[in-house]
CSV table of C-alpha atoms in Angstrom, one decimal:
chain,number,residue,atom,x,y,z
A,1,MET,CA,-100.5,202.0,42.1
A,2,THR,CA,-100.0,198.9,44.2
A,3,ASP,CA,-99.1,199.4,47.9
A,4,VAL,CA,-95.4,199.1,48.5
A,5,GLY,CA,-95.9,196.3,51.0
A,6,GLU,CA,-97.8,194.1,48.6
A,7,ALA,CA,-96.0,190.8,47.9
A,8,ALA,CA,-95.1,189.9,44.3
A,9,PRO,CA,-96.6,186.8,42.8
A,10,PRO,CA,-94.5,183.7,43.7
A,11,LEU,CA,-91.9,182.5,41.2
A,12,ALA,CA,-94.0,179.4,40.5
A,13,ASP,CA,-96.8,181.7,39.2
A,14,VAL,CA,-94.6,183.6,36.8
A,15,ALA,CA,-92.6,180.6,35.5
A,16,PRO,CA,-95.2,179.5,33.0
A,17,THR,CA,-95.1,182.9,31.3
A,18,ARG,CA,-91.3,182.8,31.1
A,19,ARG,CA,-91.4,179.3,29.6
A,20,ALA,CA,-94.0,180.4,27.0
A,21,ALA,CA,-91.8,183.3,26.0
A,22,ALA,CA,-88.9,181.0,25.5
A,23,SER,CA,-90.8,179.3,22.6
A,24,VAL,CA,-90.9,182.6,20.6
A,25,ALA,CA,-88.2,182.8,17.9
A,26,PRO,CA,-85.3,184.8,19.2
A,27,LEU,CA,-84.6,188.2,17.7
A,28,ARG,CA,-81.5,188.6,15.6
A,29,VAL,CA,-79.2,191.5,16.7
A,30,GLY,CA,-76.5,193.4,14.8
A,31,VAL,CA,-74.0,195.4,16.8
A,32,VAL,CA,-72.2,198.5,15.4
A,33,GLY,CA,-69.0,199.1,17.3
A,34,GLY,CA,-66.7,196.6,18.9
A,35,GLY,CA,-65.4,198.5,22.0
A,36,PHE,CA,-66.4,198.3,25.6
A,37,MET,CA,-70.1,199.2,25.0
A,38,GLY,CA,-70.3,196.8,22.0
A,39,ARG,CA,-69.2,194.0,24.3
A,40,VAL,CA,-71.8,195.1,27.0
A,41,HIS,CA,-74.6,195.2,24.4
A,42,THR,CA,-73.6,191.8,23.0
A,43,ALA,CA,-73.7,190.2,26.4
A,44,ALA,CA,-77.0,191.8,27.3
A,45,ALA,CA,-78.6,190.8,24.0
A,46,ARG,CA,-77.5,187.2,24.5
A,47,ALA,CA,-78.7,187.3,28.2
A,48,ALA,CA,-82.1,188.5,26.9
A,49,GLY,CA,-82.4,185.5,24.6
A,50,ALA,CA,-81.3,187.2,21.3
A,51,GLN,CA,-79.0,185.8,18.7
A,52,VAL,CA,-76.1,188.3,18.0
A,53,VAL,CA,-75.6,187.5,14.3
A,54,ALA,CA,-73.5,190.3,12.9
A,55,VAL,CA,-71.1,193.1,13.8
A,56,ALA,CA,-69.8,196.2,12.0
A,57,SER,CA,-67.1,198.6,13.0
A,58,SER,CA,-64.9,201.5,11.8
A,59,SER,CA,-63.2,199.2,9.2
A,60,PRO,CA,-63.5,195.6,7.9
A,61,ALA,CA,-60.4,194.6,9.9
A,62,SER,CA,-61.8,196.1,13.1
A,63,ALA,CA,-65.1,194.3,12.5
A,64,SER,CA,-63.4,191.0,11.9
A,65,PHE,CA,-61.4,191.4,15.1
A,66,ALA,CA,-64.6,192.3,17.1
A,67,ALA,CA,-66.5,189.3,15.6
A,68,ALA,CA,-63.8,186.9,16.6
A,69,ALA,CA,-63.5,188.3,20.1
A,70,LEU,CA,-67.3,188.3,20.6
A,71,GLY,CA,-68.0,185.0,18.9
A,72,VAL,CA,-70.3,186.7,16.3
A,73,PRO,CA,-70.6,184.7,13.0
A,74,THR,CA,-70.7,187.6,10.5
A,75,ALA,CA,-68.4,190.6,10.3
A,76,HIS,CA,-69.7,193.1,7.8
A,77,ASP,CA,-67.3,195.3,5.8
A,78,SER,CA,-69.4,198.4,6.4
A,79,VAL,CA,-72.2,199.6,8.6
A,80,GLN,CA,-74.4,199.9,5.6
A,81,ASP,CA,-73.9,196.3,4.8
A,82,LEU,CA,-75.1,195.4,8.3
A,83,LEU,CA,-78.2,197.7,7.9
A,84,ASP,CA,-78.9,196.0,4.6
A,85,ASP,CA,-78.7,192.5,6.1
A,86,PRO,CA,-82.2,190.9,6.0
A,87,GLY,CA,-81.1,188.6,8.8
A,88,VAL,CA,-80.8,191.5,11.3
A,89,ASP,CA,-84.0,192.5,13.2
A,90,VAL,CA,-82.5,195.0,15.8
A,91,VAL,CA,-79.4,197.2,15.5
A,92,HIS,CA,-77.4,198.3,18.5
A,93,LEU,CA,-75.4,201.5,17.9
A,94,CYS,CA,-72.3,201.7,20.1
A,95,THR,CA,-70.2,204.3,18.2
A,96,PRO,CA,-68.7,207.7,19.0
A,97,ASN,CA,-71.5,210.1,19.9
A,98,ALA,CA,-71.2,212.3,16.8
A,99,LEU,CA,-72.2,209.3,14.6
A,100,HIS,CA,-75.3,208.4,16.6
A,101,ALA,CA,-77.9,210.5,14.7
A,102,GLY,CA,-76.8,209.6,11.2
A,103,LEU,CA,-76.5,205.9,11.9
A,104,ALA,CA,-79.9,205.8,13.8
A,105,LEU,CA,-81.6,207.5,10.9
A,106,ALA,CA,-80.1,205.1,8.5
A,107,ALA,CA,-81.1,202.1,10.6
A,108,LEU,CA,-84.7,203.3,10.8
A,109,SER,CA,-84.7,203.9,7.1
A,110,ALA,CA,-83.6,200.3,6.6
A,111,GLY,CA,-86.6,199.1,8.6
A,112,LYS,CA,-84.6,198.1,11.7
A,113,HIS,CA,-85.5,198.4,15.3
A,114,VAL,CA,-82.8,200.5,17.0
A,115,VAL,CA,-81.0,200.6,20.3
A,116,CYS,CA,-78.8,203.8,20.3
A,117,GLU,CA,-76.3,204.5,23.0
A,118,LYS,CA,-76.6,207.8,24.8
A,119,PRO,CA,-76.4,210.6,24.1
A,120,LEU,CA,-79.0,210.0,21.4
A,121,ALA,CA,-77.6,213.0,19.5
A,122,THR,CA,-75.4,216.0,20.0
A,123,SER,CA,-78.1,218.6,19.4
A,124,THR,CA,-81.8,218.9,20.0
A,125,ALA,CA,-82.4,219.4,16.3
A,126,GLU,CA,-80.9,216.0,15.6
A,127,ALA,CA,-82.8,214.4,18.4
A,128,ASP,CA,-86.1,215.9,17.2
A,129,GLU,CA,-85.4,214.4,13.7
A,130,LEU,CA,-84.7,211.0,15.3
A,131,VAL,CA,-88.0,211.1,17.3
A,132,ARG,CA,-90.0,211.9,14.2
A,133,ALA,CA,-88.2,209.2,12.2
A,134,ALA,CA,-88.9,206.6,14.8
A,135,ARG,CA,-92.6,207.5,14.9
A,136,ALA,CA,-92.9,207.5,11.1
A,137,ALA,CA,-91.0,204.1,10.8
A,138,GLY,CA,-93.2,202.5,13.4
A,139,ARG,CA,-90.1,200.8,14.9
A,140,THR,CA,-89.0,200.3,18.5
A,141,ALA,CA,-86.3,202.9,19.1
A,142,ALA,CA,-84.7,202.8,22.6
A,143,VAL,CA,-81.8,204.4,24.5
A,144,PRO,CA,-80.1,202.4,27.2
A,145,PHE,CA,-80.8,204.4,30.4
A,146,VAL,CA,-80.3,201.1,32.1
A,147,TYR,CA,-80.1,202.3,35.7
A,148,ARG,CA,-83.9,202.5,35.5
A,149,TYR,CA,-83.8,198.7,35.5
A,150,HIS,CA,-82.4,198.1,39.0
A,151,PRO,CA,-85.3,196.6,41.0
A,152,MET,CA,-84.6,199.0,43.9
A,153,VAL,CA,-84.9,202.0,41.6
A,154,ARG,CA,-88.4,200.8,40.6
A,155,GLU,CA,-89.1,200.3,44.3
A,156,ALA,CA,-88.1,203.9,45.0
A,157,ARG,CA,-90.2,205.2,42.1
A,158,ALA,CA,-93.2,203.3,43.4
A,159,ARG,CA,-92.9,204.7,46.9
A,160,VAL,CA,-92.8,208.3,45.5
A,161,ALA,CA,-95.7,207.7,43.1
A,162,SER,CA,-97.9,206.0,45.8
A,163,GLY,CA,-97.4,208.9,48.2
A,164,VAL,CA,-95.6,206.8,50.9
A,165,THR,CA,-92.7,209.2,50.7
A,166,GLY,CA,-94.9,212.2,51.2
A,167,ARG,CA,-94.5,215.4,49.3
A,168,VAL,CA,-91.1,215.4,47.7
A,169,LEU,CA,-89.1,218.4,49.0
A,170,SER,CA,-85.6,218.0,47.6
A,171,VAL,CA,-83.2,215.8,45.6
A,172,ARG,CA,-79.5,215.4,45.7
A,173,GLY,CA,-77.8,213.4,42.9
A,174,SER,CA,-74.3,212.7,41.9
A,175,TYR,CA,-72.4,210.6,39.4
A,176,LEU,CA,-68.6,210.3,40.0
A,177,GLN,CA,-65.9,208.5,38.1
A,178,ASP,CA,-62.1,208.9,38.0
A,179,TRP,CA,-61.1,207.3,34.7
A,180,LEU,CA,-60.1,210.7,33.2
A,181,LEU,CA,-58.3,212.0,36.3
A,182,ASP,CA,-54.8,212.3,34.8
A,183,ARG,CA,-53.6,214.6,32.1
A,184,ASP,CA,-52.5,211.6,30.0
A,185,ASP,CA,-55.9,210.0,30.2
A,186,VAL,CA,-57.2,210.3,26.6
A,187,ASP,CA,-60.3,209.0,24.9
A,188,TRP,CA,-62.4,210.0,21.8
A,189,ARG,CA,-65.0,211.4,24.2
A,190,VAL,CA,-62.6,214.2,25.2
A,191,GLU,CA,-62.8,216.0,21.8
A,192,SER,CA,-66.1,217.7,20.9
A,193,ALA,CA,-65.7,216.6,17.2
A,194,SER,CA,-66.3,213.0,18.3
A,195,GLY,CA,-68.1,213.3,21.6
A,196,GLY,CA,-70.2,216.4,21.1
A,197,PRO,CA,-70.1,219.8,22.8
A,198,SER,CA,-70.6,218.2,26.3
A,199,ARG,CA,-68.6,215.3,27.7
A,200,ALA,CA,-69.1,214.6,31.4
A,201,PHE,CA,-72.7,215.8,31.5
A,202,ALA,CA,-73.8,214.3,28.2
A,203,ASP,CA,-72.0,211.0,29.0
A,204,ILE,CA,-73.0,210.4,32.6
A,205,GLY,CA,-75.1,213.4,33.6
A,206,SER,CA,-77.7,212.2,31.2
A,207,HIS,CA,-78.0,209.0,33.2
A,208,LEU,CA,-78.3,211.0,36.4
A,209,VAL,CA,-81.0,213.3,35.1
A,210,ASP,CA,-83.0,210.5,33.5
A,211,LEU,CA,-82.9,208.6,36.8
A,212,VAL,CA,-83.9,211.6,38.9
A,213,GLU,CA,-86.9,212.4,36.6
A,214,PHE,CA,-87.9,208.7,36.4
A,215,VAL,CA,-87.9,208.3,40.1
A,216,LEU,CA,-89.8,211.5,40.7
A,217,GLY,CA,-92.2,211.3,37.9
A,218,ASP,CA,-91.4,215.0,37.5
A,219,ARG,CA,-89.1,217.1,35.3
A,220,VAL,CA,-86.4,219.6,35.8
A,221,ALA,CA,-88.0,222.9,34.8
A,222,ALA,CA,-85.2,225.4,35.5
A,223,LEU,CA,-81.4,225.2,36.3
A,224,SER,CA,-78.2,227.0,36.9
A,225,ALA,CA,-74.9,225.3,36.1
A,226,VAL,CA,-71.2,225.6,36.5
A,227,LEU,CA,-68.7,223.6,34.4
A,228,ASP,CA,-65.0,222.8,35.2
A,229,ARG,CA,-62.1,221.4,33.2
A,230,ALA,CA,-59.3,219.7,35.1
A,231,HIS,CA,-56.7,219.9,32.3
A,232,ALA,CA,-56.4,222.4,29.5
A,233,GLU,CA,-54.6,219.7,27.4
A,234,ARG,CA,-54.7,215.9,27.3
A,235,GLY,CA,-52.0,213.9,25.5
A,236,GLY,CA,-50.6,217.2,24.2
A,237,ARG,CA,-53.9,218.3,22.6
A,238,PRO,CA,-56.3,221.1,23.7
A,239,VAL,CA,-59.4,220.0,25.6
A,240,ASP,CA,-62.7,221.7,24.8
A,241,THR,CA,-65.2,219.6,26.9
A,242,GLU,CA,-65.9,219.6,30.6
A,243,ASP,CA,-64.7,217.2,33.3
A,244,GLU,CA,-67.2,218.3,35.9
A,245,ALA,CA,-70.7,219.9,36.1
A,246,ALA,CA,-72.5,221.3,39.1
A,247,LEU,CA,-76.2,222.1,38.9
A,248,VAL,CA,-78.9,223.7,41.1
A,249,PHE,CA,-82.4,223.0,39.8
A,250,GLU,CA,-86.1,223.2,40.4
A,251,THR,CA,-88.7,220.8,39.0
A,252,ALA,CA,-92.1,221.6,37.5
A,253,ALA,CA,-93.7,220.5,40.8
A,254,GLY,CA,-91.5,222.8,42.8
A,255,VAL,CA,-88.9,220.3,44.1
A,256,ILE,CA,-85.4,221.8,44.5
A,257,GLY,CA,-82.2,219.9,44.1
A,258,THR,CA,-78.5,219.7,43.2
A,259,LEU,CA,-76.7,217.5,40.8
A,260,PHE,CA,-72.9,217.0,40.6
A,261,VAL,CA,-71.1,215.1,37.9
A,262,SER,CA,-67.4,214.3,37.7
A,263,GLN,CA,-65.1,212.1,35.7
A,264,VAL,CA,-62.0,213.3,37.7
A,265,ALA,CA,-63.0,212.2,41.3
A,266,PRO,CA,-60.2,210.1,42.7
A,267,GLY,CA,-61.3,206.6,43.8
A,268,ARG,CA,-64.8,206.9,42.4
A,269,LYS,CA,-65.3,204.3,39.8
A,270,ASN,CA,-69.0,204.6,38.9
A,271,ARG,CA,-70.7,206.1,41.9
A,272,LEU,CA,-74.3,207.0,40.8
A,273,LEU,CA,-76.4,208.1,43.8
A,274,VAL,CA,-79.8,209.6,44.1
A,275,ASP,CA,-81.2,210.9,47.5
A,276,VAL,CA,-84.8,212.0,47.7
A,277,ALA,CA,-86.3,213.8,50.7
A,278,GLY,CA,-90.0,213.8,51.2
A,279,THR,CA,-92.2,214.9,54.1
A,280,ALA,CA,-92.6,211.3,55.3
A,281,GLU,CA,-89.3,209.6,54.4
A,282,SER,CA,-86.1,209.9,52.5
A,283,LEU,CA,-84.9,207.4,49.9
A,284,GLU,CA,-81.3,206.8,48.8
A,285,PHE,CA,-80.2,204.6,46.0
A,286,SER,CA,-76.5,203.9,45.1
A,287,GLN,CA,-75.8,201.8,42.0
A,288,GLU,CA,-72.6,200.6,43.6
A,289,GLU,CA,-74.9,198.8,46.1
A,290,PRO,CA,-77.9,198.2,43.8
A,291,ASP,CA,-79.6,195.5,45.9
A,292,ARG,CA,-80.3,198.0,48.7
A,293,LEU,CA,-82.6,200.9,49.2
A,294,TRP,CA,-82.1,203.1,52.3
A,295,ILE,CA,-85.3,204.5,53.7
A,296,GLY,CA,-84.9,207.3,56.3
A,297,ARG,CA,-87.5,208.4,58.7
A,298,ARG,CA,-87.4,210.7,61.7
A,299,ALA,CA,-88.3,207.9,64.2
A,300,ALA,CA,-86.2,205.1,62.6
A,301,SER,CA,-84.5,204.3,59.4
A,302,GLU,CA,-84.0,201.0,57.6
A,303,VAL,CA,-82.3,199.4,54.7
A,304,VAL,CA,-84.6,197.3,52.4
A,305,SER,CA,-82.7,194.6,50.6
A,306,ARG,CA,-83.9,193.3,47.3
A,307,ASP,CA,-86.4,190.5,47.8
A,308,ALA,CA,-89.1,189.9,45.2
A,309,ALA,CA,-91.5,188.7,47.9
A,310,ARG,CA,-91.7,192.2,49.5
A,311,LEU,CA,-91.2,194.4,46.4
A,312,VAL,CA,-93.9,196.1,44.2
A,313,PRO,CA,-94.7,194.0,41.1
A,314,ASP,CA,-92.7,196.3,38.8
A,315,ALA,CA,-89.6,195.9,40.9
A,316,ALA,CA,-90.2,192.1,41.5
A,317,ARG,CA,-90.4,191.4,37.7
A,318,LEU,CA,-86.9,192.7,37.4
A,319,SER,CA,-85.6,190.7,40.3
A,320,THR,CA,-84.5,187.7,38.3
A,321,LEU,CA,-82.3,186.2,40.9
A,322,PRO,CA,-83.4,185.0,44.4
A,323,ALA,CA,-82.8,187.3,47.3
A,324,GLY,CA,-79.2,187.1,48.5
A,325,HIS,CA,-77.7,186.6,45.0
A,326,PRO,CA,-76.3,189.9,44.0
A,327,MET,CA,-77.7,191.6,40.9
A,328,GLY,CA,-75.9,194.5,39.1
A,329,TYR,CA,-75.2,196.4,35.9
A,330,HIS,CA,-75.3,193.5,33.5
A,331,ASP,CA,-78.5,192.3,35.0
A,332,ALA,CA,-80.0,195.8,34.5
A,333,PHE,CA,-78.8,196.0,31.0
A,334,ALA,CA,-80.2,192.6,30.1
A,335,ALA,CA,-83.6,193.6,31.6
A,336,PHE,CA,-83.5,196.7,29.4
A,337,VAL,CA,-82.9,194.6,26.3
A,338,ARG,CA,-85.7,192.1,27.3
A,339,ASP,CA,-88.1,195.1,27.4
A,340,VAL,CA,-86.9,196.3,24.0
A,341,HIS,CA,-87.7,192.8,22.6
A,342,ASP,CA,-91.0,192.9,24.3
A,343,ALA,CA,-91.8,196.2,22.6
A,344,VAL,CA,-90.6,194.9,19.2
A,345,ARG,CA,-93.1,192.0,19.6
A,346,GLY,CA,-96.0,194.5,20.4
A,347,GLY,CA,-95.7,194.7,24.2
A,348,ARG,CA,-95.8,197.9,26.2
A,349,PRO,CA,-93.2,197.4,29.0
A,350,GLU,CA,-93.3,199.7,31.9
A,351,GLY,CA,-90.5,202.3,31.9
A,352,LEU,CA,-88.8,201.5,28.6
A,353,PRO,CA,-86.6,204.5,27.7
A,354,THR,CA,-87.3,205.5,24.1
A,355,PHE,CA,-85.9,208.1,21.7
A,356,GLU,CA,-88.2,210.6,23.4
A,357,ASP,CA,-86.3,210.0,26.6
A,358,GLY,CA,-83.1,210.3,24.7
A,359,ARG,CA,-84.2,213.6,23.3
A,360,ARG,CA,-85.1,214.8,26.8
A,361,ALA,CA,-81.5,214.2,27.9
A,362,VAL,CA,-80.2,216.2,25.0
A,363,VAL,CA,-82.5,219.1,25.8
A,364,VAL,CA,-81.3,219.2,29.5
A,365,THR,CA,-77.7,219.0,28.4
A,366,GLU,CA,-78.1,222.0,26.0
A,367,SER,CA,-79.7,223.9,28.9
A,368,VAL,CA,-76.7,223.1,31.1
A,369,LEU,CA,-74.3,224.3,28.5
A,370,LEU,CA,-76.3,227.5,28.0
A,371,ALA,CA,-76.6,228.2,31.8
A,372,ALA,CA,-72.9,227.7,32.3
A,373,ALA,CA,-71.9,229.8,29.3
A,374,GLU,CA,-74.2,232.7,30.3
A,375,ARG,CA,-73.9,232.3,34.1
A,376,ARG,CA,-77.6,232.5,34.6
A,377,TRP,CA,-80.7,230.5,35.4
A,378,VAL,CA,-82.2,228.8,32.3
A,379,ASP,CA,-85.7,227.5,31.8
A,380,VAL,CA,-85.6,223.9,30.5
A,381,PRO,CA,-87.9,223.4,27.5
A,382,SER,CA,-90.7,221.0,28.3
C-alpha cells in the first residue's frame, strides 16, 4: 500500500498510456432498456470510448423511440435479436429487476460480456447461478456499483487499508432520497413482481452496503433490521415493498455500525454518506460533494479536496479532470465502464465490481428481509 501522502505521477507521464489506449478498436455496446438508466449507460459507454451500436426495449416501438432519442443506429425488435447481433461485444442490461437474471444468463450464453444493473438478481439462488455462468463463460460480468469510482472514495479506502485511520471502531452510513415521498408517486420498482421482494434496500441500500464494505475491506457479518412503509397504497394499488430500512450491524473484524436507507426523506435527492471512525481519525464522504473528503482528528480536522498531485495512485487514476473542475456521478460511471473495457481486453482493474459483488448485495438484502421479518439478529452468510 502506498503512503497516502505520496504524489501521483504527473499527467505528462500518464498521457502516453492514454494515447496508446486510444488506438485500440472501440468496443461495441448494446443497451437493453431505454429509460433513465439506459440513458446513463449510453452516455457512460460513449465517454469510455465505446460505440453504442444497438438498443432493445420492451417492444419494437419502444426500441425505435429509444434509438432515435439516444442517437443509436440500430433498434432491435427483441432482446434476443440484440443478443444474437455479432456486432455487439458488451451488453448493458437496464431493465426492471425481475428480468435481470434471465437476461444476464441469456447474454452470457450468447457469448457477450455483460454489465447488469443492480440488484443483480432478486434471490441468492439466481445470483449464484449467474456467478457460475459468468465463470463458465469466461466473460467479464460487472455490476455498476459506481460510487466506488469517486476518487475520494478510493482515497478513503487507501487510508483505512494503510492504517493511517487506525483501528476502525464504527461506521455510520445513510442513503436518502425523496422521489417516492407522495402517495401518488408510482414506479415499477414499487411492486415486488417487477422490482423484487425488497425495494429501498435492494435499490439503494445495495449501493450503501457495497460502499461500506469496499472502503473498510471488511464485511457485514451480522445485522438487525427494521423496515417501514410510508403508504399502504400508491396510485390506488397495494404496496408490498419497503420505503425505509434501518440496520444495526457488526462486521467480521468487529466494527459496529448503523445504516439507514429511505426513499421518502423530504428534500434529500441522492444523499449517500459514509462516516468511518477509527482510533486515529474519522473519514466522511458524501457523494453530493464528491470532490471532498472530510478527515477528523482530535487535535484538528481538515477537508481534503480532490487533487491528483496529492492523492494515492488508485484515486489519482480516476481523477480525470484537473483540481478545481468538479467531477461527479457521470464521471464515476464512465470510469466504471472504462474498467469494464479494460477487463474485457484482459486487464485486471483495481476494484471492478463483478457478479460476485452483485451476489454479495443480494445476500445482504435477503438477510435484511429475514431480520426484519423475524425481529432478530441474523448472521450474514459469508
